[in-house]
Short mmCIF file of C-alpha atoms and ligand atoms in Angstrom, two decimals:
data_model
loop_
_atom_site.label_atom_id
_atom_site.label_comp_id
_atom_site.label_asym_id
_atom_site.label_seq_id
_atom_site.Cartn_x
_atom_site.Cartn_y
_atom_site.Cartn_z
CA UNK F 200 13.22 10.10 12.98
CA UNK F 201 11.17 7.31 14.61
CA UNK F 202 7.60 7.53 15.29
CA UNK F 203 6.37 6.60 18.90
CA UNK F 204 3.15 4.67 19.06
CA UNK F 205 0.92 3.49 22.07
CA UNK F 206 -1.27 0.76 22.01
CA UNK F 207 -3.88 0.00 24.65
CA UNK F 208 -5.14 -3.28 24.22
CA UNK F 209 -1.41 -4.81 22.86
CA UNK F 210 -2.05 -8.01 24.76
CA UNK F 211 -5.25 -8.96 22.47
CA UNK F 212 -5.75 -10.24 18.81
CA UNK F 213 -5.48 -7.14 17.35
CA UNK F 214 -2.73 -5.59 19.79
CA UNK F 215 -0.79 -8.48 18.52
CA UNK F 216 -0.67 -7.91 15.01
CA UNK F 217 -0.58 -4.25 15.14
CA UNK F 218 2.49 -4.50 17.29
CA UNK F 219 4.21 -6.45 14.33
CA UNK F 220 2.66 -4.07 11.75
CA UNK F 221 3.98 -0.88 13.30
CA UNK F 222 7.29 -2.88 13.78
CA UNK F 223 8.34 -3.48 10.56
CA UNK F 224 7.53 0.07 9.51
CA UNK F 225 9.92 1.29 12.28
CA UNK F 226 7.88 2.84 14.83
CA UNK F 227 8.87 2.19 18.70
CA UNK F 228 6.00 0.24 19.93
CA UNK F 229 4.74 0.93 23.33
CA UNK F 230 2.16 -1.25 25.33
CA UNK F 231 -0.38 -0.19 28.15
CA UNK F 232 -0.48 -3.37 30.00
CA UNK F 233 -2.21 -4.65 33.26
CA UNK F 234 0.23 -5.01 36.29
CA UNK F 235 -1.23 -8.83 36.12
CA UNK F 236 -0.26 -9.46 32.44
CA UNK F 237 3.38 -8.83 33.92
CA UNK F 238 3.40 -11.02 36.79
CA UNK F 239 1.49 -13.89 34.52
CA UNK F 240 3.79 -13.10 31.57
CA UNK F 241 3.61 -16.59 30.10
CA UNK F 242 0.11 -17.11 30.26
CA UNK F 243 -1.51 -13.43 29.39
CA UNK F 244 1.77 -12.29 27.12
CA UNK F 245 0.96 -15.59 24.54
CA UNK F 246 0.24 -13.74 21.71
CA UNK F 247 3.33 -11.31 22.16
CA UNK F 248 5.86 -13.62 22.85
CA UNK F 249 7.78 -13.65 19.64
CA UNK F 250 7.88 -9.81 20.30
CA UNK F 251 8.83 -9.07 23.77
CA UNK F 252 12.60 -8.11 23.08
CA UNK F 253 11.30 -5.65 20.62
CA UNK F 254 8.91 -3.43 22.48
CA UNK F 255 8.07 -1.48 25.88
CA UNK F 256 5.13 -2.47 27.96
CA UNK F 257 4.09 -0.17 30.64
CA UNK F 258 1.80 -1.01 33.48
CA UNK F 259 -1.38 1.01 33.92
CA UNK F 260 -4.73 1.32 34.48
CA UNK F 261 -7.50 1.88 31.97
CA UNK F 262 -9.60 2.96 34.76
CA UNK F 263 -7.49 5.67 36.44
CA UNK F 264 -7.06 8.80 34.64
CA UNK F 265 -3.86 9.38 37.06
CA UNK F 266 -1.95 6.47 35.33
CA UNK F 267 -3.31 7.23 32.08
CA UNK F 268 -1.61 10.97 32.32
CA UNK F 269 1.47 9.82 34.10
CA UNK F 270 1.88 7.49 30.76
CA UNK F 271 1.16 10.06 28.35
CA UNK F 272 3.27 12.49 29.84
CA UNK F 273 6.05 9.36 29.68
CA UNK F 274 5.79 8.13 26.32
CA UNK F 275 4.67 11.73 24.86
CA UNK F 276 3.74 9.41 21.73
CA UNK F 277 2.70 10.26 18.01
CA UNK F 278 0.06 7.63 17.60
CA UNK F 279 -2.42 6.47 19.97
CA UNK F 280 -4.23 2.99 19.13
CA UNK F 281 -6.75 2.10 21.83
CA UNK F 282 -7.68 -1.02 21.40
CA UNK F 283 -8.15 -2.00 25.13
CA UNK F 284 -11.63 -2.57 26.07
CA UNK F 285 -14.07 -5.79 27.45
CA UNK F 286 -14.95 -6.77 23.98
CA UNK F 287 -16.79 -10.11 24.64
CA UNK F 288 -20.26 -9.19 23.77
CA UNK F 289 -22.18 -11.85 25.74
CA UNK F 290 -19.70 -10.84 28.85
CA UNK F 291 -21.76 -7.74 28.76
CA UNK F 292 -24.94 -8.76 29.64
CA UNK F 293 -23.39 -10.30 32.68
CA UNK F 294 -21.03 -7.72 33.78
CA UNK F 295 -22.83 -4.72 32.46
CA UNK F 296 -21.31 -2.24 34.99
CA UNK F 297 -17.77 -3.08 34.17
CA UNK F 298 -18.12 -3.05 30.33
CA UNK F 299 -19.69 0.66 30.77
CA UNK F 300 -16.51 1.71 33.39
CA UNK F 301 -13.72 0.36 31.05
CA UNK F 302 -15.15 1.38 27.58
CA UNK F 303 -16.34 4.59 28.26
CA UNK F 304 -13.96 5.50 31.10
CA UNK F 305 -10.78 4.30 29.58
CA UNK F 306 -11.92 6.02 26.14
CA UNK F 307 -12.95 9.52 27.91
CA UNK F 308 -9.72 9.32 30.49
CA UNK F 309 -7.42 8.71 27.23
CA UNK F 310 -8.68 11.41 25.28
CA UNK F 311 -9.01 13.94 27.90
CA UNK F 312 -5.11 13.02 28.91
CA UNK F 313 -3.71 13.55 25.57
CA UNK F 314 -6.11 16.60 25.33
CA UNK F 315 -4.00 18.32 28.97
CA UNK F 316 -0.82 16.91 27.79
CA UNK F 317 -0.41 15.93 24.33
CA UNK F 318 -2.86 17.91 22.18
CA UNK F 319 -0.86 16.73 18.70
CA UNK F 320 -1.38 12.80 19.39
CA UNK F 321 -3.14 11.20 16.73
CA UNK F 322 -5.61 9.22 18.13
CA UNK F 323 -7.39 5.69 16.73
CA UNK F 324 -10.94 4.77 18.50
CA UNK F 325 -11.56 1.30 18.32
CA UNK F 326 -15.04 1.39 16.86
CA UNK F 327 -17.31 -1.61 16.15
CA UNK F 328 -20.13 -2.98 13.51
CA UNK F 329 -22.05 -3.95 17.36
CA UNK F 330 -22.79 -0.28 17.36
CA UNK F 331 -25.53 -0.93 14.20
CA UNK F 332 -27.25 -3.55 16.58
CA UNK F 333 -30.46 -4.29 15.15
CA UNK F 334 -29.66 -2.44 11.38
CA UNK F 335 -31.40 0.32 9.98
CA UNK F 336 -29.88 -0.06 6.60
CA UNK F 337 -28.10 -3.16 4.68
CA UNK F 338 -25.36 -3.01 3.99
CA UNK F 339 -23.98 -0.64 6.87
CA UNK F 340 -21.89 2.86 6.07
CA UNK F 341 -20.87 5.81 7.84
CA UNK F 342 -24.15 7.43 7.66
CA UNK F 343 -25.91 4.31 8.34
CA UNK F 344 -27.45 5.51 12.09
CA UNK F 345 -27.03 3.20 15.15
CA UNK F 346 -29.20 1.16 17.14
CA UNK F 347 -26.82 -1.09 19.88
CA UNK F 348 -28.05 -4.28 20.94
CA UNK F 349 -25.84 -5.14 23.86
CA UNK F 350 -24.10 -2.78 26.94
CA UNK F 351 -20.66 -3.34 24.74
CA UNK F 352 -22.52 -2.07 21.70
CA UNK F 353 -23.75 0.92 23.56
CA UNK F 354 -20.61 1.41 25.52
CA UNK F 355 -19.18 2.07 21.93
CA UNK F 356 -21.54 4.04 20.52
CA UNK F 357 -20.50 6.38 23.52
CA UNK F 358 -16.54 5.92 22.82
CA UNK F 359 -17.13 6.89 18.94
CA UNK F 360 -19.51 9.66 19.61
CA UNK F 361 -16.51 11.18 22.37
CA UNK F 362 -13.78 10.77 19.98
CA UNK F 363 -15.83 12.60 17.24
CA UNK F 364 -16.63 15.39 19.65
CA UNK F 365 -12.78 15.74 20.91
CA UNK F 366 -11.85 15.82 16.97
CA UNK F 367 -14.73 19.18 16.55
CA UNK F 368 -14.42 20.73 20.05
CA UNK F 369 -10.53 20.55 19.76
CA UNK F 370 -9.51 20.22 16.59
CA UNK F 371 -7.78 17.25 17.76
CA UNK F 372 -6.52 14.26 14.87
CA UNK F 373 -9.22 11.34 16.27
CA UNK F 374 -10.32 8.56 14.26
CA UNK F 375 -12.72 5.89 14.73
CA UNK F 376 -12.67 3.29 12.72
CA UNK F 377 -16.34 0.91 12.76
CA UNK F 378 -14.40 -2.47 12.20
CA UNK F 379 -16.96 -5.72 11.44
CA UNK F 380 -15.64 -9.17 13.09
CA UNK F 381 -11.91 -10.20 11.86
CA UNK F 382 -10.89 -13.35 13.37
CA UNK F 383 -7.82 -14.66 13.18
CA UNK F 384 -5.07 -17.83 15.11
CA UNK F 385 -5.06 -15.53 17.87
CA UNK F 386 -8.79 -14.77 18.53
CA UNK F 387 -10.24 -15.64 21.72
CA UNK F 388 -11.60 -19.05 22.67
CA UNK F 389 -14.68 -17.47 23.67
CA UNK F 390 -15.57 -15.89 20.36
CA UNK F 391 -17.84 -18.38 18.06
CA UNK F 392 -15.15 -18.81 15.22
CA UNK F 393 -12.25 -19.39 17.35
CA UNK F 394 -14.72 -21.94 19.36
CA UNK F 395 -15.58 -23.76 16.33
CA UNK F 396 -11.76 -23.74 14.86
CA UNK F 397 -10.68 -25.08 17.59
CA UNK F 398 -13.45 -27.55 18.54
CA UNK F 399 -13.22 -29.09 15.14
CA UNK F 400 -9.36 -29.28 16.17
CA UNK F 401 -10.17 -31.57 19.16
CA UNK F 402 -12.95 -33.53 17.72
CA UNK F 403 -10.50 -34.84 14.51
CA UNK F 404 -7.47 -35.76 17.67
CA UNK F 405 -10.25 -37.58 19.87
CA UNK F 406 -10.25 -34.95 22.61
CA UNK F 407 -13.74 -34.07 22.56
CA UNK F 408 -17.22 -35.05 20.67
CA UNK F 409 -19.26 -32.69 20.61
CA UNK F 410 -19.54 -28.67 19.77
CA UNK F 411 -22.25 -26.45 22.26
CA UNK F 412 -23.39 -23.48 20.30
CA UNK F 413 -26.43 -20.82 20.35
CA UNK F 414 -27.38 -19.30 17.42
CA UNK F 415 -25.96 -20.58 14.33
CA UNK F 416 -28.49 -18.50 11.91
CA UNK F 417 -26.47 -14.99 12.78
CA UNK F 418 -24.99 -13.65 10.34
CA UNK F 419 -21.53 -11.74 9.92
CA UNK F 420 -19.12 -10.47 7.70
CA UNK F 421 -15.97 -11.64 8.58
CA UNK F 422 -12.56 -10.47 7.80
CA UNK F 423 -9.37 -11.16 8.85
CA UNK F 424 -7.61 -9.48 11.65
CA UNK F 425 -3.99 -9.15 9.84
CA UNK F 426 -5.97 -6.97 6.87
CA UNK F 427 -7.85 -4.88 9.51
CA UNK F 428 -4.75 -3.05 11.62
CA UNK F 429 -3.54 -2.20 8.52
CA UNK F 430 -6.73 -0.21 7.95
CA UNK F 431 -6.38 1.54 11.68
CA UNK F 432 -2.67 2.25 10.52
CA UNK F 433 -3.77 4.18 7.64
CA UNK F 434 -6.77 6.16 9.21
CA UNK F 435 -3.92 7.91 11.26
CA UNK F 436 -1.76 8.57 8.41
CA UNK F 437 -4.25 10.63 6.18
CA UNK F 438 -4.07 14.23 5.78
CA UNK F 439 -7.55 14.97 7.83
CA UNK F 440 -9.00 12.52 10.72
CA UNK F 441 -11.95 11.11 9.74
CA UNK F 442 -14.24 7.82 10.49
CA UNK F 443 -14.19 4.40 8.27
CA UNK F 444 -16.24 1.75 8.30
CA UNK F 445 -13.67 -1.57 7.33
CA UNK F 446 -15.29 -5.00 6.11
CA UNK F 447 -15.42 -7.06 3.36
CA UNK F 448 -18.58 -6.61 1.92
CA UNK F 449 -19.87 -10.23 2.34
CA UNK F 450 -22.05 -11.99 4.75
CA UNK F 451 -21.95 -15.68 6.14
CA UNK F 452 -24.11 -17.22 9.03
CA UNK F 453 -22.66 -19.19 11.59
CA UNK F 454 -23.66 -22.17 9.96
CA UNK F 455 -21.94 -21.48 7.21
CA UNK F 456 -18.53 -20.72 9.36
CA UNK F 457 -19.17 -24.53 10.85
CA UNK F 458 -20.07 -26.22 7.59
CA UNK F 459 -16.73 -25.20 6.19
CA UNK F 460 -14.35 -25.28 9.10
CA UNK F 461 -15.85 -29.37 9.50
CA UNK F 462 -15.76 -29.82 5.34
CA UNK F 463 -11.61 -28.62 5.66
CA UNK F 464 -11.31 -32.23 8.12
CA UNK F 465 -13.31 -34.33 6.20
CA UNK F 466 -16.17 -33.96 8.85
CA UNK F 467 -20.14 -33.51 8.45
CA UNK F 468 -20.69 -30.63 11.02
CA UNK F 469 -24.02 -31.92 11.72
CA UNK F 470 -22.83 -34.65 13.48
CA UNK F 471 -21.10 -32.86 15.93
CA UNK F 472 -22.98 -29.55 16.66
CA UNK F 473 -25.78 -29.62 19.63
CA UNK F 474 -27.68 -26.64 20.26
CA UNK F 475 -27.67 -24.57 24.01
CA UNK F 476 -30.36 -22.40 24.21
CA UNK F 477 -28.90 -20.60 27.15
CA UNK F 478 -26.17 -19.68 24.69
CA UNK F 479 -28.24 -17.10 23.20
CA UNK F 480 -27.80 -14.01 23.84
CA UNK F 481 -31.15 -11.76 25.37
CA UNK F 482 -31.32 -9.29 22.56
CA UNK F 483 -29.66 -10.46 19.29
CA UNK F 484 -27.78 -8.65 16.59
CA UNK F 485 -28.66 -10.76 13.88
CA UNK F 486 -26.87 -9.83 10.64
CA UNK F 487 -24.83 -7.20 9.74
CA UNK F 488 -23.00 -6.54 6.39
CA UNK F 489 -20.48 -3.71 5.91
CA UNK F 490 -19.88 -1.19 3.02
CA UNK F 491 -16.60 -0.22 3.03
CA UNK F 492 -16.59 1.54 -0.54
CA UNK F 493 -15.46 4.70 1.68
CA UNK F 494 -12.26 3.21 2.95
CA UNK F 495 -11.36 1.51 -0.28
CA UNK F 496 -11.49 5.05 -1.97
CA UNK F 497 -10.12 7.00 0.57
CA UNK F 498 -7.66 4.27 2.28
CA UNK F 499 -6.93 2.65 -0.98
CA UNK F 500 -7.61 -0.05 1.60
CA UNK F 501 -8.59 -3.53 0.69
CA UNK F 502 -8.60 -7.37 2.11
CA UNK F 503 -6.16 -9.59 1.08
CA UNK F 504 -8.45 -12.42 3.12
CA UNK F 505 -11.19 -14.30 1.63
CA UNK F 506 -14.23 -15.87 4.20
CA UNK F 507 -12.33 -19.24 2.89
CA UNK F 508 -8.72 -18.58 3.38
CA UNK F 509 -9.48 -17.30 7.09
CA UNK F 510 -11.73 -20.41 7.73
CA UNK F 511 -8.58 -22.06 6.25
CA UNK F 512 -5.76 -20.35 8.05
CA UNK F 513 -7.58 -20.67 11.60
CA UNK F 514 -8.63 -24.51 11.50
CA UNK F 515 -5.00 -25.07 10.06
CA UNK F 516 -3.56 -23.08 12.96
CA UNK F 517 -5.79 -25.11 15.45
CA UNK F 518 -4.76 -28.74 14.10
CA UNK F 519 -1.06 -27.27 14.39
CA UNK F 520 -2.06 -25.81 17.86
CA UNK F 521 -3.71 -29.05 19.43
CA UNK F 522 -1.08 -31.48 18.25
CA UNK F 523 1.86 -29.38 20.35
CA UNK F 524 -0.27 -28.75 23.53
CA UNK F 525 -2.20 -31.63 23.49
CA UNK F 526 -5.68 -29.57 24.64
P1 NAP X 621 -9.30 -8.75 22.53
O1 NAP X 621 -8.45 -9.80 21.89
O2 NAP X 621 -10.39 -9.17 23.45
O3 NAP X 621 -8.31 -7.76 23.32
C1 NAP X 621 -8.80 -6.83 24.24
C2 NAP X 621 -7.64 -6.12 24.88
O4 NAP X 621 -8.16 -5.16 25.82
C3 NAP X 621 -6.71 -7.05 25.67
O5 NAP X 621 -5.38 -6.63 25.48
C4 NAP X 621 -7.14 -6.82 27.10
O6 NAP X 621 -6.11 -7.00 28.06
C5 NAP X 621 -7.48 -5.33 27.05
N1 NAP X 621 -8.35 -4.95 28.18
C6 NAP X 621 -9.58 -5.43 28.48
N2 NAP X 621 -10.01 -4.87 29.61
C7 NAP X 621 -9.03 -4.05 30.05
C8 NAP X 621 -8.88 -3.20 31.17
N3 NAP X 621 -9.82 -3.09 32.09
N4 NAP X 621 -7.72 -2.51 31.29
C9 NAP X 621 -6.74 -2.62 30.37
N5 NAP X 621 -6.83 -3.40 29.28
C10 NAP X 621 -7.96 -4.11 29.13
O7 NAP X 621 -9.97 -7.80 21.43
P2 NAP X 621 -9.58 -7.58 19.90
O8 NAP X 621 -10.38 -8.54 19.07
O9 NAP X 621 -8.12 -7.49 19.74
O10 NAP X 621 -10.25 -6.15 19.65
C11 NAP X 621 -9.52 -4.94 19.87
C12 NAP X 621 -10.49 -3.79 20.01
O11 NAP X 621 -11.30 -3.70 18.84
C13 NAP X 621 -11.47 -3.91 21.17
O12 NAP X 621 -11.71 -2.61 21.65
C14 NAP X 621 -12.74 -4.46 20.53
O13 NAP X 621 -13.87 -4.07 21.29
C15 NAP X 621 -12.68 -3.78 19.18
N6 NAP X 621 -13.31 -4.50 18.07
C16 NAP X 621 -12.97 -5.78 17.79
C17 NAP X 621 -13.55 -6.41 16.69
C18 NAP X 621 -13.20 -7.84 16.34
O14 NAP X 621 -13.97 -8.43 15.57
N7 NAP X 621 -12.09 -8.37 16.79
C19 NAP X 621 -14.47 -5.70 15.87
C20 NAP X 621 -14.77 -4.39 16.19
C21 NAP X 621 -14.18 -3.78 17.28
P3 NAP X 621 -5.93 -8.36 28.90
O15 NAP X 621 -5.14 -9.27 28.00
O16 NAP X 621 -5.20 -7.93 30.09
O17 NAP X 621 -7.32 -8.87 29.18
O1 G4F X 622 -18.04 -14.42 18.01
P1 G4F X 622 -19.03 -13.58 18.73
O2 G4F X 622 -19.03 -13.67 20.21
O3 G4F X 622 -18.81 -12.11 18.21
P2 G4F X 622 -19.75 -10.81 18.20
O4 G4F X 622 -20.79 -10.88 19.25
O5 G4F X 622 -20.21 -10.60 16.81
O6 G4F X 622 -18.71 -9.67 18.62
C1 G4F X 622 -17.43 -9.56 18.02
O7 G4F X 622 -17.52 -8.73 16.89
C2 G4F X 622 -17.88 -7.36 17.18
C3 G4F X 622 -17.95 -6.64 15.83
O8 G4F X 622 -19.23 -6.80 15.27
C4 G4F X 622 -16.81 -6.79 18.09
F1 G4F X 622 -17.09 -5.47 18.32
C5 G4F X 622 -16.76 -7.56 19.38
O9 G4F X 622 -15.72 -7.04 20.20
C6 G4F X 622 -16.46 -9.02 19.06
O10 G4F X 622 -15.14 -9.09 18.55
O11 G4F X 622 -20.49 -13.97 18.22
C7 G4F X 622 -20.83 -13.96 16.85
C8 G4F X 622 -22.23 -14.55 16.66
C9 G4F X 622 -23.28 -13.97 17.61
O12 G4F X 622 -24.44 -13.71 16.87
C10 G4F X 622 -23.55 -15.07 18.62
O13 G4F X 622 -24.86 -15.09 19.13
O14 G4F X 622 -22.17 -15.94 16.95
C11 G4F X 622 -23.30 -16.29 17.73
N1 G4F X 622 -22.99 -17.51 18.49
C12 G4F X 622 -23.66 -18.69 18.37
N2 G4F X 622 -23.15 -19.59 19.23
C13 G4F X 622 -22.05 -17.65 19.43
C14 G4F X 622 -22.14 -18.96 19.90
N3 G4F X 622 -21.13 -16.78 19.91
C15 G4F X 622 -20.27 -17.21 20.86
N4 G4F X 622 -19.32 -16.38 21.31
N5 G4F X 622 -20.34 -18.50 21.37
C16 G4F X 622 -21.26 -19.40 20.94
O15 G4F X 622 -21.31 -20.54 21.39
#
């Protein structure tokens, strides 16, 4: 028998690759979608493209509990990943009110749905290394306590502390799983990796000269987005729910990220990188650095993605991308 899986979020980096992880392990993939993404399939279905004969995407509504229920009650699925959320950090200092709605909302309406309808559902929080903030302990665990920095960090704080509460009040199968930054080909152009990836793209075909960025002295530990769904996959096939932090255990500033991704073209970053002040964000989460030693034992989870090969595999993918589109 097939398992049935939902996945808010499917049109994003992670949605992406989950979608072809849960594929080739036979599951029937189902997508909550916005009506938009349908009508501007070409431009907001990119990363799904190669998939779209494969799977079912339904249009709903993060914020409205009715659609949410309606879908549930639809799909009646076995696995619930919900990934969909405003995850752009510095987005959230501008559109605080919206970030709060969507996060917390969508989370709460989701679990309370499956809750009513669908008690059984194992259910994945997308959980988030923002939620440490301004760290109380290096390097950051599951009992490492949280201090948010940013609206999205607090709006997620609020999304893992309601799918802990649904798993003890209800005895319901709810995971969260604290995931530091993966990047990947099909991370956003907004985020500072995919920026600099595909900057240094541009800048070696002639299409631009210089690179804006705020602070290059944060520090992250970076993985790679293909190694992290794997981890969400396996959080809902354990025996018990529980919560998992999922990183690599090493930590590179933004400096560092630009140094290399310039070095792969045969170009001195240095020349190329001017600083924005008003590209810093108000309140800072300066380094974090995860320890994962849970999920490796537990999981038997580990990264097949070094800090180099992800630098590697995203500035190849943007030299391949800006030589076909020409932008
Ligand atoms: P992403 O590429 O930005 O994708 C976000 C997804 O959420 C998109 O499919 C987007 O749909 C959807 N979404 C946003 N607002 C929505 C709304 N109001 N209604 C319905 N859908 C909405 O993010 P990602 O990197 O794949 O991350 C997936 C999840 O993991 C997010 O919850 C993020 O906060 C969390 N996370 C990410 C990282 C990371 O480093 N990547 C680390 C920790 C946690 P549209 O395409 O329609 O906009
Ligand atoms: O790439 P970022 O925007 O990612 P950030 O803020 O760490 O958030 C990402 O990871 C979180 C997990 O920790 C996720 F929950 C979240 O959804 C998202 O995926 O910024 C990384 C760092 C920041 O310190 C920022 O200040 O890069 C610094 N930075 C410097 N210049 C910049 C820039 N960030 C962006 N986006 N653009 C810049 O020009």
């Amino acid at each position: 028998m097939y398992k049935k899986a939902l996945i808010t979020g499917i049109t994003g980096q992670d949605g992406s690759y989950l979608t072809e992880f849960l594929l080739k392990k036979n599951y029937k993939v189902h997508g909550l979608v916005r009506r938009v993404a349908l009508e501007d399939g070409n431009h907001r279905l990119w990363r799904l493209r190669h998939l779209l004969t494969r799977i079912t995407l339904h249009p709903a509504s993060l914020e409205s509990y009715a659609s949410l229920v309606k879908l549930i009650q639809k799909i009646k699925p076995h696995e619930v990943y919900h990934l969909g959320a405003q995850s752009y950090v510095d987005y959230s200092f501008k559109d605080e009110f919206s970030t709060l709605n969507t996060n917390i909302n969508g989370t709460h309406y989701i679990l309370s749905a499956l809750k009513e309808f669908s008690p059984k559902t194992k259910f994945y929080f997308a959980g988030s290394s923002e939620m440490f903030g301004k760290v109380r302990q290096v390097p950051q665990s599951e009992k490492t306590p949280f201090y948010p920095r940013s609206v999205y960090g607090i709006s997620k704080v609020a999304g893992y502390d309601l799918t802990r509460n649904y798993r003890e009040a209800y005895n319901m199968f709810c995971c969260s799983g604290i995931l530091f930054n993966h990047e990947s080909p099909r991370r956003g152009f907004e985020f500072v990796t995919r920026k600099i990836t595909h900057a240094v793209a541009r800048i070696k075909f002639g299409l631009q000269n210089d690179l804006r960025l705020g602070n290059m002295d944060a520090k992250r530990d970076w993985g790679h987005a293909e190694d992290y769904v794997e981890a969400m996959w396996l959080m809902l096939n354990k025996k018990k729910p529980n919560d998992y932090v999922i990183s690599t255990g090493k930590q590179y500033s933004v400096r560092d990220f630009a140094k290399l991704a310039f070095e792969l073209v045969d170009l001195d970053y240095k020349k190329f990188i001017k600083i924005e002040k008003n590209l810093y964000r108000p309140s800072e989460v300066r380094s974090l650095l995860g320890d994962c030693r849970k999920a490796k034992k537990e999981l038997k989870w580990k990264p097949k993605y070094d800090f180099k090969k992800l630098v590697q595999d995203m500035v190849k993918a943007d030299l391949e991308f800006v030589e076909k589109e020409g932008y």
